[in-house]
JSON list of C-alpha atoms in Angstrom, two decimals:
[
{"chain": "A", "resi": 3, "resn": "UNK", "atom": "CA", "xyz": [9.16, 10.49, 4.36]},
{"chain": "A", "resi": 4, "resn": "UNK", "atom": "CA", "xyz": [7.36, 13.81, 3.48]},
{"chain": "A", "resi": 5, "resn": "UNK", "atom": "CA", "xyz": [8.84, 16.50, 1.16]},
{"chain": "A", "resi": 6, "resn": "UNK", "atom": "CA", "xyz": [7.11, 20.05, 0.82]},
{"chain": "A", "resi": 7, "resn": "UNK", "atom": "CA", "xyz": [8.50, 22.05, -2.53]},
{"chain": "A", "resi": 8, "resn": "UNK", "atom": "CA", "xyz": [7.95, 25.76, -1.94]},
{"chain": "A", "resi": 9, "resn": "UNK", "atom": "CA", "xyz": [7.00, 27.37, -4.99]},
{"chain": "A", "resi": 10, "resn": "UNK", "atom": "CA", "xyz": [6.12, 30.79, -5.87]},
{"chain": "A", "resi": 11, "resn": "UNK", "atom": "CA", "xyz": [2.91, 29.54, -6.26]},
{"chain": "A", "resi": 12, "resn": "UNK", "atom": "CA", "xyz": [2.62, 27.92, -2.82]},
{"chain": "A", "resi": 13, "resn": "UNK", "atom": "CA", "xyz": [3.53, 24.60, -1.43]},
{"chain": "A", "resi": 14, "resn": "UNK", "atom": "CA", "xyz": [3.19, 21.28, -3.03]},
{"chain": "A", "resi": 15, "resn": "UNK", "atom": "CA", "xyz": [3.25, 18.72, 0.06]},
{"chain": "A", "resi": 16, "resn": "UNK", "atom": "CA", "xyz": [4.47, 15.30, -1.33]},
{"chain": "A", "resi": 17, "resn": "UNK", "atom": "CA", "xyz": [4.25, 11.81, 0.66]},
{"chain": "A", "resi": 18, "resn": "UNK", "atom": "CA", "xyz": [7.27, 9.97, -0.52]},
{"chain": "A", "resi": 19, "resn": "UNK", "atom": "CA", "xyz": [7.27, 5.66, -0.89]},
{"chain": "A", "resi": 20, "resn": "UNK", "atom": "CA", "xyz": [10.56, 4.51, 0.45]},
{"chain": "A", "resi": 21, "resn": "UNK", "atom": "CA", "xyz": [9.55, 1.19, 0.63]},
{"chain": "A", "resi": 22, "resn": "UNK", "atom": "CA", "xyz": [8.88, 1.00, -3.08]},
{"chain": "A", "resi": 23, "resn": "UNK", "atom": "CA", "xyz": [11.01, 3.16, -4.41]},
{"chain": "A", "resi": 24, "resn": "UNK", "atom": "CA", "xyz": [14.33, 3.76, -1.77]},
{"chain": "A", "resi": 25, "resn": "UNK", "atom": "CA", "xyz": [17.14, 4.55, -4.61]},
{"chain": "A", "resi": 26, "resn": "UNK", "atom": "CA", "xyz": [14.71, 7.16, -5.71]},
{"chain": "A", "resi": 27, "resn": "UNK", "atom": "CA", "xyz": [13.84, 8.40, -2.56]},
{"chain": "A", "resi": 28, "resn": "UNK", "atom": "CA", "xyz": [17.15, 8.65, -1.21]},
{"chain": "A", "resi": 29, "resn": "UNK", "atom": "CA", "xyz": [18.42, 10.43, -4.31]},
{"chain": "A", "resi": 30, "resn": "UNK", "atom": "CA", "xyz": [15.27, 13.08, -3.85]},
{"chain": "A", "resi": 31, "resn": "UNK", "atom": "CA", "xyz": [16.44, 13.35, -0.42]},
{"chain": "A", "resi": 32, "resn": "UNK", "atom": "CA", "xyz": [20.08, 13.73, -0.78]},
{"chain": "A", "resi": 33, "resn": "UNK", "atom": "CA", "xyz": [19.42, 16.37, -4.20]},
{"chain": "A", "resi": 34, "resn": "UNK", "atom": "CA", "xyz": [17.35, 18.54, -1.43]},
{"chain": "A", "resi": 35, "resn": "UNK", "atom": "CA", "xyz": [19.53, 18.90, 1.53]},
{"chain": "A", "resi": 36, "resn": "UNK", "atom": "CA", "xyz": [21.88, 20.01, -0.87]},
{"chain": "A", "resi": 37, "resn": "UNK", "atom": "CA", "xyz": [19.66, 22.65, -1.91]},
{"chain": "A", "resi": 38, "resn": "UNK", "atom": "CA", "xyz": [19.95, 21.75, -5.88]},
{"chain": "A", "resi": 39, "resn": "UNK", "atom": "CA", "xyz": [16.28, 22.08, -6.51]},
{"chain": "A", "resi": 40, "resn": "UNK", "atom": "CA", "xyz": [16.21, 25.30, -4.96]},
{"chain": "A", "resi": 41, "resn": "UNK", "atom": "CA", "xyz": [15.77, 28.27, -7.17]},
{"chain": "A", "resi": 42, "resn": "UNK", "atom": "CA", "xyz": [14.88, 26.02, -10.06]},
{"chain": "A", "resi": 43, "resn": "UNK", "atom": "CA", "xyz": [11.91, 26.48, -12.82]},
{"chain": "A", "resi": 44, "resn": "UNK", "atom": "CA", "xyz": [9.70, 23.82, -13.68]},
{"chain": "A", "resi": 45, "resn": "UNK", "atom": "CA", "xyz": [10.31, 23.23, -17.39]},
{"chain": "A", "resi": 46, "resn": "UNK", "atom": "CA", "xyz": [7.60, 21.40, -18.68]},
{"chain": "A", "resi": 47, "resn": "UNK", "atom": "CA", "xyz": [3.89, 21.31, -18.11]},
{"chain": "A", "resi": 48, "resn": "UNK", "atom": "CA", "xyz": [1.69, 19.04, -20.24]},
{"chain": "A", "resi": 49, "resn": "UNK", "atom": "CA", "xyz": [-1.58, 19.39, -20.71]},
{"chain": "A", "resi": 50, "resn": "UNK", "atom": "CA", "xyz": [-2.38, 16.81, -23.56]},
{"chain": "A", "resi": 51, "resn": "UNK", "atom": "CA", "xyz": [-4.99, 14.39, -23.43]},
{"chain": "A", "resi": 52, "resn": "UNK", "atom": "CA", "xyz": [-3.03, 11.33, -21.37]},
{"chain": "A", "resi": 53, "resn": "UNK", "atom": "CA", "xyz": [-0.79, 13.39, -20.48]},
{"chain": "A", "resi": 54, "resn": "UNK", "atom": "CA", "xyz": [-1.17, 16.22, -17.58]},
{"chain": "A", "resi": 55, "resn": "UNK", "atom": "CA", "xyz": [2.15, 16.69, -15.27]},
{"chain": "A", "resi": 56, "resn": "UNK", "atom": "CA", "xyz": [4.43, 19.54, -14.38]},
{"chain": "A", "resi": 57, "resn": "UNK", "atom": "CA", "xyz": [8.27, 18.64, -14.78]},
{"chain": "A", "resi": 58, "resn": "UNK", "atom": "CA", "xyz": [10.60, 19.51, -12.64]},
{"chain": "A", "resi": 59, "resn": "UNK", "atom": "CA", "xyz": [14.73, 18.93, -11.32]},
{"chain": "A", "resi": 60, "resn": "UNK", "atom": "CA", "xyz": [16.37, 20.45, -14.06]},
{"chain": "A", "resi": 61, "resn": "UNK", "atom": "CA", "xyz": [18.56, 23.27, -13.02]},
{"chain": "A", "resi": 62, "resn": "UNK", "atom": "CA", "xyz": [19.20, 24.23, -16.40]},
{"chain": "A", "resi": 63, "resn": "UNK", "atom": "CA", "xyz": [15.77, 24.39, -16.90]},
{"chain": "A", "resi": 64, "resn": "UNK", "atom": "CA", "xyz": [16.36, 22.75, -20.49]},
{"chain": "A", "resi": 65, "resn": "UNK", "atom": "CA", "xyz": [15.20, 19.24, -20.20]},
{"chain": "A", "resi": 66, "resn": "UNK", "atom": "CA", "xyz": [18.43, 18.02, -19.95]},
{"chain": "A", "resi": 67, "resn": "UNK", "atom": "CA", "xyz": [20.30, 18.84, -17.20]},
{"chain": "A", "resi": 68, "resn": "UNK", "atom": "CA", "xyz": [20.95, 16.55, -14.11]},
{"chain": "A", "resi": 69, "resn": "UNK", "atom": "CA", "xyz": [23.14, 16.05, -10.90]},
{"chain": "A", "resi": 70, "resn": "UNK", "atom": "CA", "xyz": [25.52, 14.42, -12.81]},
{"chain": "A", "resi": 71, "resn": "UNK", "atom": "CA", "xyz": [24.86, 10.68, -12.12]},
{"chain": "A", "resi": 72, "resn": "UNK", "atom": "CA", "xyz": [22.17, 8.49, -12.75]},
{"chain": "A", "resi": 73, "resn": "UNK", "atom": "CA", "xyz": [20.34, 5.10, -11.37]},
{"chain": "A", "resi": 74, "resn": "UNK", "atom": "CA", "xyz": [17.96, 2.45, -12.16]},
{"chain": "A", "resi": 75, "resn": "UNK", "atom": "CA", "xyz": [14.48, 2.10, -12.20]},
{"chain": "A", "resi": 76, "resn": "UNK", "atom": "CA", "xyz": [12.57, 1.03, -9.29]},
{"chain": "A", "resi": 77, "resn": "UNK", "atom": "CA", "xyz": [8.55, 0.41, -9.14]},
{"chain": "A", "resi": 78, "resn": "UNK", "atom": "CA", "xyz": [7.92, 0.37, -12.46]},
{"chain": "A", "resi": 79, "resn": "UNK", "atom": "CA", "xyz": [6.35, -3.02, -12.56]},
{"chain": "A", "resi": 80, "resn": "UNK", "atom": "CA", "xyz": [2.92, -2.41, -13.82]},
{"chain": "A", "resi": 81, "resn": "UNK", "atom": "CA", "xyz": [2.66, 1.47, -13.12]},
{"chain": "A", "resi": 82, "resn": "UNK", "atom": "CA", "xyz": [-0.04, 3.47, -13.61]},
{"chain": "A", "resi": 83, "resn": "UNK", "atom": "CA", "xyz": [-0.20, 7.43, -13.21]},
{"chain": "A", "resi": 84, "resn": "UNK", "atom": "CA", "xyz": [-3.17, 8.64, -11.48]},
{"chain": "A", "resi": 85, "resn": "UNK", "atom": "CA", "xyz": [-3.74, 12.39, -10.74]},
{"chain": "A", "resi": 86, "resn": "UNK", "atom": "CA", "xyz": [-1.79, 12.63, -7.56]},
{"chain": "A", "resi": 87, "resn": "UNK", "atom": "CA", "xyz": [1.44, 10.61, -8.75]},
{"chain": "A", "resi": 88, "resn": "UNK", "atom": "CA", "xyz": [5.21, 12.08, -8.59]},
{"chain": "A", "resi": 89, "resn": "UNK", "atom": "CA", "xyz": [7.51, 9.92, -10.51]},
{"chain": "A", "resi": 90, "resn": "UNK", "atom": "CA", "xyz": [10.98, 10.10, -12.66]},
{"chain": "A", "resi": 91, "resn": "UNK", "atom": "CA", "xyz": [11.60, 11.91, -15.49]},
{"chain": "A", "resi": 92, "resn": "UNK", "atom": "CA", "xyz": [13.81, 9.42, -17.72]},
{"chain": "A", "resi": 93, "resn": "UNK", "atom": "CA", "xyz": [15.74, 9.24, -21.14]},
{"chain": "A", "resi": 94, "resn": "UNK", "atom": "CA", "xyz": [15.10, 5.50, -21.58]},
{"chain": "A", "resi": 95, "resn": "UNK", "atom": "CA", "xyz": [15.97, 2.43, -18.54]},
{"chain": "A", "resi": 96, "resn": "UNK", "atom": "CA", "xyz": [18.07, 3.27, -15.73]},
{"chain": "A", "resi": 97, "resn": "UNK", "atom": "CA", "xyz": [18.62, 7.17, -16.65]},
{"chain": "A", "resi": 98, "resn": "UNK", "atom": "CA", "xyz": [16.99, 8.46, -13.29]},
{"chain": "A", "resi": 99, "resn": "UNK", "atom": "CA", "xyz": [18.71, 11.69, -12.32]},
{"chain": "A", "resi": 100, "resn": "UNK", "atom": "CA", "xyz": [16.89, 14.73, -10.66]},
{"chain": "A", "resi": 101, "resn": "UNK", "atom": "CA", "xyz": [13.88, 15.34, -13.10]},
{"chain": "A", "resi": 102, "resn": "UNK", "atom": "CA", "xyz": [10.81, 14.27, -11.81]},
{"chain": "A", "resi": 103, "resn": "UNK", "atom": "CA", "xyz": [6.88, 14.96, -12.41]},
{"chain": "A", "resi": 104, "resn": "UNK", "atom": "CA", "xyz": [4.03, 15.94, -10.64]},
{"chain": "A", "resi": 105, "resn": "UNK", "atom": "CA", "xyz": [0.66, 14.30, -12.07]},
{"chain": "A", "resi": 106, "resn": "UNK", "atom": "CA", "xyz": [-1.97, 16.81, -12.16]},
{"chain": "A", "resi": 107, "resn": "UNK", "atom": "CA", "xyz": [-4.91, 14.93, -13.94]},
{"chain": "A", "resi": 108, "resn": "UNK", "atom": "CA", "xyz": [-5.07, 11.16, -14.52]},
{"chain": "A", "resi": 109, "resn": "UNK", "atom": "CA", "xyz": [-2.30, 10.09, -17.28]},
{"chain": "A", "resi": 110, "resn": "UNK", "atom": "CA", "xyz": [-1.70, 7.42, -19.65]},
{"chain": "A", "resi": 111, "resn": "UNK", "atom": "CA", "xyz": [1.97, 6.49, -19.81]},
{"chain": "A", "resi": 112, "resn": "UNK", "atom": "CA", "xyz": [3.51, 2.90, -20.15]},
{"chain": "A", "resi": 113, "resn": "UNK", "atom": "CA", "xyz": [5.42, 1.68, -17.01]},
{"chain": "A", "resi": 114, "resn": "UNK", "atom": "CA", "xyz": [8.81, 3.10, -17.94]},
{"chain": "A", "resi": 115, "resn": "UNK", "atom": "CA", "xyz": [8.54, 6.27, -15.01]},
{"chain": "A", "resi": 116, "resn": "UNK", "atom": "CA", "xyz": [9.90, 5.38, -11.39]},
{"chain": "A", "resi": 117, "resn": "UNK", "atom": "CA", "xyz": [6.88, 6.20, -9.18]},
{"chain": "A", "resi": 118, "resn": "UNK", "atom": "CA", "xyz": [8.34, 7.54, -5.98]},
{"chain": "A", "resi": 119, "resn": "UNK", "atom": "CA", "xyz": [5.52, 9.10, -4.07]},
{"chain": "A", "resi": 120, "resn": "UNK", "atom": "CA", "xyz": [2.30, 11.07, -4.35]},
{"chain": "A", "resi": 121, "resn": "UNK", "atom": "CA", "xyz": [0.67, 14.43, -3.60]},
{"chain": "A", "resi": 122, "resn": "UNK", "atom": "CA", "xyz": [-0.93, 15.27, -0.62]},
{"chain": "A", "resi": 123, "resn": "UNK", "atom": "CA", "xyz": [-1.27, 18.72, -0.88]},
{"chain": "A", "resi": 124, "resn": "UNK", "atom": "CA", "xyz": [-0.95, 21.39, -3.77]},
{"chain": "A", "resi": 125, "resn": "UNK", "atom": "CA", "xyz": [-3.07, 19.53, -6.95]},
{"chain": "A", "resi": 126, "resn": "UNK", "atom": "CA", "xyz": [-5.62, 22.77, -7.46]},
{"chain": "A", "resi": 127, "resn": "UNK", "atom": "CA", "xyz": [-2.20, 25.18, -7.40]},
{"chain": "A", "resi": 128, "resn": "UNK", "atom": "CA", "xyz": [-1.03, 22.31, -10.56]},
{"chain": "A", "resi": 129, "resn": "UNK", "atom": "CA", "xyz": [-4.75, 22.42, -11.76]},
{"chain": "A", "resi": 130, "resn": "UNK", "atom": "CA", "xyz": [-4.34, 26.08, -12.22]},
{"chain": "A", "resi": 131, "resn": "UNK", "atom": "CA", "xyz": [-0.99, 25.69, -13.50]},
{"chain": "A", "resi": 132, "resn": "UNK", "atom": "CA", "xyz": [-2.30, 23.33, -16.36]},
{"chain": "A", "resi": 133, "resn": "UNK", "atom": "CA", "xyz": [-5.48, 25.49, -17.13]},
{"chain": "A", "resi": 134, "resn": "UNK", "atom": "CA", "xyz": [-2.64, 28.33, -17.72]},
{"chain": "A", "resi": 135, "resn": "UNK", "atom": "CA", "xyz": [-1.11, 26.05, -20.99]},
{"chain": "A", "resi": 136, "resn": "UNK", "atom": "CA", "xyz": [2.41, 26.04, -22.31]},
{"chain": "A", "resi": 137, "resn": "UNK", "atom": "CA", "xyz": [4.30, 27.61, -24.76]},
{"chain": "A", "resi": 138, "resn": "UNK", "atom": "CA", "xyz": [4.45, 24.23, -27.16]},
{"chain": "A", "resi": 139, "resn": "UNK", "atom": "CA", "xyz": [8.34, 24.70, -27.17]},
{"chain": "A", "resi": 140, "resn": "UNK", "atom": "CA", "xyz": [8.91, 20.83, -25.63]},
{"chain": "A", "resi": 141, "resn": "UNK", "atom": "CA", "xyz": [9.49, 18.59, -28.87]},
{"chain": "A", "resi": 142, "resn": "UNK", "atom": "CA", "xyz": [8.56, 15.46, -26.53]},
{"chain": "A", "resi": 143, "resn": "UNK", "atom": "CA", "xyz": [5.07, 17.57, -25.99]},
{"chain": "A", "resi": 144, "resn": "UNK", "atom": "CA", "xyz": [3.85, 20.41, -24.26]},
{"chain": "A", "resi": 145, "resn": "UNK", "atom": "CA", "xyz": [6.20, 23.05, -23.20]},
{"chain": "A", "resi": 146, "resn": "UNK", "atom": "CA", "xyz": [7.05, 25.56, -20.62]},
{"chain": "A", "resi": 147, "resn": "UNK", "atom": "CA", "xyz": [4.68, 26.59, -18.91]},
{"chain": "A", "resi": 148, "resn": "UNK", "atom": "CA", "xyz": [2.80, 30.09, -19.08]},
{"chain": "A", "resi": 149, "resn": "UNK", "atom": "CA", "xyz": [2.30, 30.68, -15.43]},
{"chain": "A", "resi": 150, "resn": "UNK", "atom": "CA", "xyz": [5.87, 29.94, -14.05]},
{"chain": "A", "resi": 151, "resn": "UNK", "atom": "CA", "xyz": [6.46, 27.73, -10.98]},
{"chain": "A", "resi": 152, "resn": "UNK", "atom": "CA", "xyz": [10.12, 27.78, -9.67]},
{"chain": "A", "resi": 153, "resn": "UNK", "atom": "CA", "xyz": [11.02, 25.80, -6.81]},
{"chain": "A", "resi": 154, "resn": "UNK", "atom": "CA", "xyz": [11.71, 28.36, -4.00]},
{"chain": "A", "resi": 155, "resn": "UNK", "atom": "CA", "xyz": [13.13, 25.42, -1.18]},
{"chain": "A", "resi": 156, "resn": "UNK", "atom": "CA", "xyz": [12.33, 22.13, -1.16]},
{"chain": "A", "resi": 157, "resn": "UNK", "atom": "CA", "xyz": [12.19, 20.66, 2.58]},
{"chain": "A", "resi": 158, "resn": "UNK", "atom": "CA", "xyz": [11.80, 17.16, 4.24]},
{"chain": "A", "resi": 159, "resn": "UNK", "atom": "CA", "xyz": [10.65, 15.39, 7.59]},
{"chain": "A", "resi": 160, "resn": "UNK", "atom": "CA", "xyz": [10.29, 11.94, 8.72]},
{"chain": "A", "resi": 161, "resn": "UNK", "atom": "CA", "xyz": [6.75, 11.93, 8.66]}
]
């Protein structure tokens, strides 16, 4: 499955792993016809040695806001996050919801995040994003970001 996110920055094309990861991928897919990441900011952007991502999902746009259930984690098995990787946001085992992240620059994480898929299209729009920096405001590191990225639509296709 394929997933574009329409930002106001442009479009972030995303191949999504199914086979890996379907809980996840069903949940992205189910959040987006529904339209919930629509109209949402991205509320986090690290740019940290080991750490570069943009976070997204939140419609509060807090950190902790979510569709109101949660589910395990899948893939997590010896996970790595290379520049290109989109994978859960989490508050500890099995508290997937709708935050996920967009790996902009190779990251070094411990296999806790859901990997769910990977960028095809859009890493020089996060690359610019990044070099922008945050406003430090996220206690877990980084903050929001100085060049805003909302979500505009998010759409999906078979392949």
């Amino acid at each position: 499955m394929r997933a574009t996110l329409k930002t106001n920055r442009g479009d972030i094309a995303l191949a999504l792993d199914a086979e890996h990861a379907p809980c996840t991928v069903n949940s992205f897919a189910f959040l987006a016809k529904k339209n919930y990441f629509d109209k949402t900011a991205c509320h986090r952007l690290s740019v940290a040695t080991g750490l570069k991502m943009l976070q997204c999902g939140d419609p509060t746009g807090t950190g902790s806001g979510g569709p109101g259930y949660q589910f395990a984690d899948e893939n997590t098995e010896g996970a790595t996050y290379p520049k290109g990787t989109v994978a859960m946001a989490n508050a500890g085992p099995g508290t997937n919801g709708s935050q996920f992240f967009l790996v902009f620059g190779d990251s070094r994480l411990p296999p806790d995040y859901t990997v769910f898929g990977n960028i095809t299209h859009g890493i020089d729009l996060l690359e610019k994003v990044g070099k922008g920096g945050d406003d430090g405001s996220s206690p877990a590191g980084g903050g929001k970001p100085k060049m805003k990225v909302e979500i505009e639509d998010t759409t999906l296709a078979d392949r």
